[in-house]
């Protein structure tokens, strides 16, 4: 069991479990959209079950869905992606495990930003590979830069997330292109987690595939499409990896959830998706404006649905702050240490995945909590 010695619990899920057993808690901890999927998704899911469409699909997923995703990339990014390069996975988690297994031998290293989504490093540990953490902060807007990558010469793969969890920063086209070129020059595989694409509020997000046809892109229906529990993701791979991915998926997953794949076919409702993006933008603006009056916030989130908040001036760690806030004010947030070790101890993450009135109630309670601290 030595491989599990390095694996850490997903703290936010522990907090969510505790908070759900309490009454009258304001939930600002978990990155799960509260908005419904589009009505067509629900209808398609139910119809698939009624029609008996719950047998295994191909390990790579329904061809209709792969074609729909290819069409989405054409309309959104002006990219012509063959559906033969797209694989449907059980959420993005399934995609990461397959990609890491294909690219990395035991003991080889993958570079991740610190802070970043905690499951990345744990996927790496499960597979007996080694995550290498590149510290990022306000000075680079929490982006890995080519200069930072120069310091790491023994990595096999580099992974970024744009927009990111927990900060919400977005790689501009120029930054993304420069980093892709640096990775190519170093002979490093480039993986881009684009699960929060669509939830970008001030500019247009760019896909790594716009700058490198051999980039590996992972995305899914949990965030922008508001379908978290249906567990449908996808990955876009170079052709040379498709057979290997198919064999891995045949053995590990057999296939993604069949009715959920049919449901996902109805997810590309641009009118509805625009309303999702507008709702989260309004919440971002509302919560950020109020929290700025209470905390230092090093990065205004450009995308996703999180705010990365510095609590150092209140004389306690993010973990202690989170514990006390839940116990004394009944507001659930996530301590920064869930996301790495690069100065994360003094931070918390808040998710604006609740209605506006609940966000307001949460900030009111936080303000009262802070006022009591200063008495």
Coordinates of C-alpha atoms in Angstrom, one line a residue:
X1 CA 0.0 0.0 0.0
X2 CA 3.0 2.3 -0.2
X3 CA 1.6 4.1 -3.3
X4 CA -1.2 5.4 -1.1
X5 CA 1.1 6.9 1.5
X6 CA 1.4 10.1 -0.5
X7 CA -2.3 10.3 -1.4
X8 CA -4.2 13.0 0.5
X9 CA -7.9 13.1 1.1
X10 CA -9.9 15.5 -1.0
X11 CA -10.5 18.0 1.8
X12 CA -13.4 19.8 0.2
X13 CA -15.4 16.5 0.0
X14 CA -14.8 15.9 3.7
X15 CA -16.0 19.4 4.5
X16 CA -19.1 18.9 2.3
X17 CA -19.9 15.7 4.1
X18 CA -19.7 17.5 7.5
X19 CA -21.6 20.5 6.3
X20 CA -24.5 18.4 4.9
X21 CA -25.0 16.9 8.4
X22 CA -25.5 20.4 9.8
X23 CA -28.5 22.6 9.6
X24 CA -28.7 26.0 7.9
X25 CA -25.2 25.9 6.3
X26 CA -24.3 28.3 3.4
X27 CA -22.4 26.1 1.0
X28 CA -19.5 27.9 -0.7
X29 CA -17.2 24.9 -0.7
X30 CA -17.9 22.6 -3.5
X31 CA -17.4 23.2 -7.3
X32 CA -20.7 21.7 -8.4
X33 CA -23.0 23.9 -10.4
X34 CA -26.4 24.3 -8.8
X35 CA -28.1 25.2 -12.1
X36 CA -30.0 22.5 -13.9
X37 CA -28.9 21.0 -17.2
X38 CA -30.9 22.2 -20.2
X39 CA -34.4 20.7 -20.4
X40 CA -33.4 18.7 -23.5
X41 CA -30.7 16.8 -21.5
X42 CA -33.3 15.5 -19.0
X43 CA -35.7 14.5 -21.7
X44 CA -33.0 12.8 -23.7
X45 CA -31.8 10.9 -20.6
X46 CA -35.3 9.7 -19.8
X47 CA -36.0 8.8 -23.4
X48 CA -32.8 6.7 -23.6
X49 CA -34.0 4.6 -20.6
X50 CA -37.5 4.3 -22.0
X51 CA -36.1 3.2 -25.3
X52 CA -33.9 0.6 -23.8
X53 CA -30.7 2.4 -24.7
X54 CA -28.7 1.3 -21.7
X55 CA -26.4 -1.4 -23.1
X56 CA -22.7 -1.0 -23.5
X57 CA -21.5 1.4 -26.2
X58 CA -18.1 1.2 -27.8
X59 CA -15.3 1.8 -25.3
X60 CA -14.6 5.1 -27.1
X61 CA -18.3 6.2 -26.8
X62 CA -21.2 6.9 -29.0
X63 CA -20.1 8.0 -32.4
X64 CA -23.0 10.5 -32.5
X65 CA -21.7 12.2 -29.4
X66 CA -18.1 12.2 -30.7
X67 CA -19.4 13.8 -33.9
X68 CA -21.3 16.4 -31.9
X69 CA -18.2 17.3 -29.9
X70 CA -16.2 17.6 -33.1
X71 CA -18.9 20.0 -34.4
X72 CA -18.7 22.0 -31.1
X73 CA -15.0 22.5 -31.6
X74 CA -15.6 23.7 -35.2
X75 CA -18.2 26.2 -34.1
X76 CA -16.5 27.4 -30.9
X77 CA -12.8 27.4 -31.9
X78 CA -12.9 27.0 -35.8
X79 CA -11.0 23.7 -35.4
X80 CA -11.6 20.7 -37.6
X81 CA -11.2 17.8 -35.2
X82 CA -11.9 14.3 -36.4
X83 CA -14.4 12.4 -34.2
X84 CA -12.0 9.5 -34.5
X85 CA -9.7 11.4 -32.2
X86 CA -12.3 11.9 -29.5
X87 CA -13.0 9.4 -26.7
X88 CA -15.9 9.6 -24.2
X89 CA -14.9 9.0 -20.6
X90 CA -16.5 8.5 -17.2
X91 CA -16.1 12.1 -16.3
X92 CA -12.8 13.9 -16.7
X93 CA -11.3 11.8 -13.9
X94 CA -11.4 8.8 -16.1
X95 CA -9.7 10.7 -18.9
X96 CA -6.9 11.8 -16.6
X97 CA -6.2 8.3 -15.4
X98 CA -6.0 7.0 -19.0
X99 CA -3.8 9.8 -20.2
X100 CA -1.4 9.6 -17.3
X101 CA -1.2 5.8 -17.8
X102 CA -0.4 6.2 -21.5
X103 CA 2.2 9.0 -21.2
X104 CA 4.0 8.1 -18.0
X105 CA 6.0 5.1 -16.9
X106 CA 6.4 4.3 -13.2
X107 CA 8.7 6.9 -11.7
X108 CA 8.4 9.4 -14.5
X109 CA 7.4 13.0 -13.8
X110 CA 4.6 15.3 -14.7
X111 CA 4.7 19.0 -14.1
X112 CA 1.7 20.7 -12.4
X113 CA 1.1 24.2 -11.2
X114 CA 1.0 24.8 -7.4
X115 CA -1.8 25.7 -6.5
X116 CA -3.9 23.4 -8.6
X117 CA -6.7 20.8 -8.5
X118 CA -5.7 18.2 -5.9
X119 CA -6.8 15.2 -7.8
X120 CA -4.1 15.6 -10.4
X121 CA -1.3 14.8 -8.0
X122 CA -3.3 11.9 -6.5
X123 CA -4.0 10.4 -10.0
X124 CA -0.2 10.6 -10.5
X125 CA 0.5 8.9 -7.2
X126 CA -2.0 6.1 -7.8
X127 CA -0.1 5.3 -11.0
X128 CA 3.3 5.3 -9.3
X129 CA 4.4 8.4 -11.2
X130 CA 5.7 11.6 -9.7
X131 CA 4.1 15.0 -9.9
X132 CA 6.5 18.0 -9.9
X133 CA 5.0 21.2 -8.6
X134 CA 5.8 24.5 -10.3
X135 CA 5.0 27.4 -7.9
X136 CA 2.8 30.1 -9.5
X137 CA 1.5 33.3 -8.0
X138 CA 0.3 36.8 -8.5
X139 CA 3.5 37.8 -10.4
X140 CA 2.5 35.6 -13.4
X141 CA -1.3 35.7 -12.8
X142 CA -1.0 32.1 -11.6
X143 CA 0.1 30.9 -15.0
X144 CA 3.1 28.7 -15.7
X145 CA 5.5 30.6 -18.0
X146 CA 8.1 29.3 -20.4
X147 CA 10.8 30.7 -18.1
X148 CA 9.4 28.7 -15.1
X149 CA 9.3 25.6 -17.2
X150 CA 13.0 26.0 -18.1
X151 CA 13.9 25.1 -14.5
X152 CA 12.4 21.5 -15.0
X153 CA 14.4 19.3 -17.3
X154 CA 13.4 15.8 -16.2
X155 CA 9.7 15.9 -16.9
X156 CA 7.8 13.9 -19.5
X157 CA 4.5 15.8 -19.4
X158 CA 3.2 19.2 -18.5
X159 CA -0.4 19.9 -17.5
X160 CA -2.2 23.2 -17.2
X161 CA -5.8 24.1 -16.4
X162 CA -7.4 27.2 -18.0
X163 CA -9.6 28.5 -16.4
X164 CA -8.0 27.1 -13.3
X165 CA -9.3 25.6 -10.1
X166 CA -8.8 27.2 -7.5
X167 CA -7.9 30.6 -8.8
X168 CA -10.0 31.1 -12.0
X169 CA -7.1 32.5 -14.0
X170 CA -7.1 32.0 -17.8
X171 CA -4.2 31.6 -20.1
X172 CA -4.3 34.2 -22.9
X173 CA -3.6 33.0 -26.4
X174 CA -0.1 34.5 -26.4
X175 CA 0.8 32.8 -23.1
X176 CA -0.7 29.5 -24.2
X177 CA 1.1 29.5 -27.5
X178 CA 4.5 30.3 -25.9
X179 CA 4.1 27.5 -23.3
X180 CA 3.0 25.0 -26.0
X181 CA 6.1 25.9 -28.0
X182 CA 8.4 25.6 -25.0
X183 CA 7.0 22.2 -24.2
X184 CA 7.4 21.1 -27.8
X185 CA 11.1 22.2 -27.7
X186 CA 11.7 20.3 -24.6
X187 CA 10.0 17.1 -26.0
X188 CA 7.3 17.3 -23.3
X189 CA 3.7 16.1 -23.8
X190 CA 1.2 19.0 -23.3
X191 CA -2.1 18.3 -21.5
X192 CA -4.7 21.0 -21.2
X193 CA -7.6 20.6 -18.8
X194 CA -10.4 22.7 -20.3
X195 CA -13.3 21.6 -18.1
X196 CA -14.2 25.2 -17.3
X197 CA -14.3 26.4 -20.9
X198 CA -17.5 28.2 -21.5
X199 CA -17.3 29.8 -18.1
X200 CA -15.0 32.6 -19.1
X201 CA -16.4 36.1 -18.4
X202 CA -14.2 38.8 -19.8
X203 CA -12.5 37.4 -22.9
X204 CA -12.6 34.4 -25.2
X205 CA -10.9 31.3 -24.0
X206 CA -8.4 29.6 -26.2
X207 CA -7.9 25.8 -26.6
X208 CA -4.4 24.3 -26.7
X209 CA -5.5 22.6 -29.9
X210 CA -5.4 26.0 -31.6
X211 CA -1.6 26.0 -31.1
X212 CA -0.7 22.4 -31.2
X213 CA -2.5 19.6 -33.1
X214 CA -0.8 17.0 -30.9
X215 CA -1.9 18.6 -27.6
X216 CA -4.1 16.4 -25.4
X217 CA -7.3 18.2 -24.3
X218 CA -9.6 17.0 -21.6
X219 CA -13.1 18.4 -21.1
X220 CA -16.5 17.3 -20.0
X221 CA -20.1 18.0 -19.2
X222 CA -19.9 18.6 -15.4
X223 CA -19.3 22.3 -15.2
X224 CA -20.5 24.5 -18.1
X225 CA -23.1 22.0 -19.1
X226 CA -24.3 21.5 -15.5
X227 CA -24.3 17.7 -15.7
X228 CA -21.9 16.7 -12.8
X229 CA -23.6 13.5 -11.7
X230 CA -24.0 12.1 -15.1
X231 CA -20.2 11.6 -15.3
X232 CA -19.5 12.2 -18.9
X233 CA -16.2 13.6 -20.1
X234 CA -14.1 13.5 -23.2
X235 CA -10.5 13.6 -24.3
X236 CA -9.1 14.6 -27.7
X237 CA -5.9 12.7 -28.5
X238 CA -3.3 12.4 -31.2
X239 CA -4.3 9.6 -33.6
X240 CA -1.3 7.5 -32.5
X241 CA -2.7 7.2 -28.9
X242 CA -6.3 6.3 -29.8
X243 CA -5.9 2.5 -30.0
X244 CA -3.9 2.5 -26.7
X245 CA -6.7 4.6 -25.1
X246 CA -9.3 2.3 -26.4
X247 CA -7.6 -0.8 -25.0
X248 CA -7.2 0.9 -21.6
X249 CA -10.9 2.0 -21.5
X250 CA -12.1 -1.5 -22.6
X251 CA -10.4 -3.0 -19.6
X252 CA -10.9 -0.3 -17.0
X253 CA -14.3 1.2 -17.8
X254 CA -15.8 -0.9 -20.6
X255 CA -17.7 2.3 -21.5
X256 CA -19.1 5.5 -20.1
X257 CA -22.7 5.6 -18.9
X258 CA -24.9 4.9 -21.9
X259 CA -28.1 6.9 -21.1
X260 CA -25.9 9.8 -20.0
X261 CA -24.1 9.8 -23.4
X262 CA -27.5 10.1 -25.1
X263 CA -28.4 12.9 -22.7
X264 CA -25.1 14.7 -23.5
X265 CA -26.2 14.9 -27.2
X266 CA -28.8 17.4 -26.1
X267 CA -26.4 19.5 -24.1
X268 CA -25.2 21.9 -26.9
X269 CA -28.1 24.3 -26.5
X270 CA -26.3 27.7 -27.0
X271 CA -29.2 29.8 -25.8
X272 CA -29.4 27.9 -22.5
X273 CA -25.6 27.8 -22.1
X274 CA -25.4 31.6 -22.6
X275 CA -27.8 31.9 -19.7
X276 CA -25.6 29.7 -17.6
X277 CA -22.5 31.8 -18.4
X278 CA -24.4 35.0 -17.7
X279 CA -25.6 33.7 -14.3
X280 CA -22.2 32.8 -13.2
X281 CA -20.7 36.1 -14.4
X282 CA -23.3 38.0 -12.4
X283 CA -22.5 35.9 -9.3
X284 CA -18.7 36.4 -9.8
X285 CA -19.2 40.2 -9.9
X286 CA -21.5 40.2 -6.9
X287 CA -19.3 38.0 -4.7
X288 CA -16.0 39.5 -5.7
X289 CA -17.2 43.0 -5.1
X290 CA -18.3 42.2 -1.6
X291 CA -15.4 40.0 -0.6
X292 CA -12.9 42.6 -1.7
X293 CA -14.1 44.7 1.2
X294 CA -13.1 42.0 3.6
X295 CA -10.1 40.2 2.2
X296 CA -7.1 40.5 0.0
X297 CA -7.8 38.8 -3.3
X298 CA -4.6 38.4 -5.5
X299 CA -6.4 37.5 -8.7
X300 CA -9.9 38.5 -9.9
X301 CA -11.3 35.3 -11.4
X302 CA -11.6 35.4 -15.2
X303 CA -13.3 32.1 -15.4
X304 CA -14.6 29.0 -13.6
X305 CA -16.6 29.7 -10.4
X306 CA -14.1 30.2 -7.6
X307 CA -12.5 33.1 -5.7
X308 CA -9.1 32.5 -4.1
X309 CA -9.0 34.6 -0.9
X310 CA -6.1 35.5 1.3
X311 CA -6.9 35.2 5.1
X312 CA -3.4 35.8 6.5
X313 CA -4.3 39.2 7.9
X314 CA -6.7 37.6 10.3
X315 CA -4.0 35.7 12.1
X316 CA -4.9 32.1 11.3
X317 CA -4.3 29.5 8.7
X318 CA -6.8 28.8 6.0
X319 CA -7.6 25.5 7.6
X320 CA -8.3 27.0 11.0
X321 CA -10.3 29.8 9.3
X322 CA -12.4 27.2 7.4
X323 CA -13.0 25.1 10.5
X324 CA -14.0 28.0 12.7
X325 CA -16.2 29.6 9.9
X326 CA -18.1 26.4 9.5
X327 CA -18.5 25.8 13.3
X328 CA -19.2 29.4 14.4
X329 CA -20.9 31.0 11.3
X330 CA -22.2 27.9 9.4
X331 CA -20.5 28.9 6.2
X332 CA -18.6 26.1 4.4
X333 CA -15.5 27.0 2.4
X334 CA -12.4 25.1 1.3
X335 CA -9.0 25.6 2.9
X336 CA -6.2 26.5 0.5
X337 CA -4.0 23.6 1.5
X338 CA -6.3 21.3 -0.5
X339 CA -4.7 22.7 -3.6
X340 CA -1.0 22.5 -2.8
X341 CA 1.8 23.8 -0.6
X342 CA 2.9 27.0 -2.4
X343 CA 1.8 29.6 0.2
X344 CA -1.6 28.0 0.1
X345 CA -1.9 27.7 3.9
X346 CA -3.0 31.3 4.2
X347 CA -5.8 31.0 1.7
X348 CA -9.4 29.7 1.3
X349 CA -11.4 29.1 -1.8
X350 CA -15.1 30.1 -2.2
X351 CA -17.3 28.8 -4.9
X352 CA -20.1 30.9 -6.3
X353 CA -22.2 27.8 -7.2
X354 CA -25.2 29.0 -5.2
X355 CA -28.0 31.5 -5.8
X356 CA -27.3 35.2 -5.4
X357 CA -29.3 35.5 -2.2
X358 CA -27.3 32.6 -0.6
X359 CA -24.0 34.2 -1.6
X360 CA -25.2 37.4 0.1
X361 CA -26.2 35.5 3.2
X362 CA -22.8 33.8 3.2
X363 CA -20.9 37.1 3.0
X364 CA -23.1 38.6 5.7
X365 CA -22.2 35.7 8.0
X366 CA -18.5 36.0 7.1
X367 CA -18.6 39.7 7.9
X368 CA -20.2 39.0 11.3
X369 CA -17.6 36.3 12.0
X370 CA -14.7 38.7 11.2
X371 CA -16.3 41.5 13.3
X372 CA -16.3 39.1 16.3
X373 CA -12.7 38.2 15.7
X374 CA -11.7 41.9 16.0
X375 CA -13.5 42.6 19.3

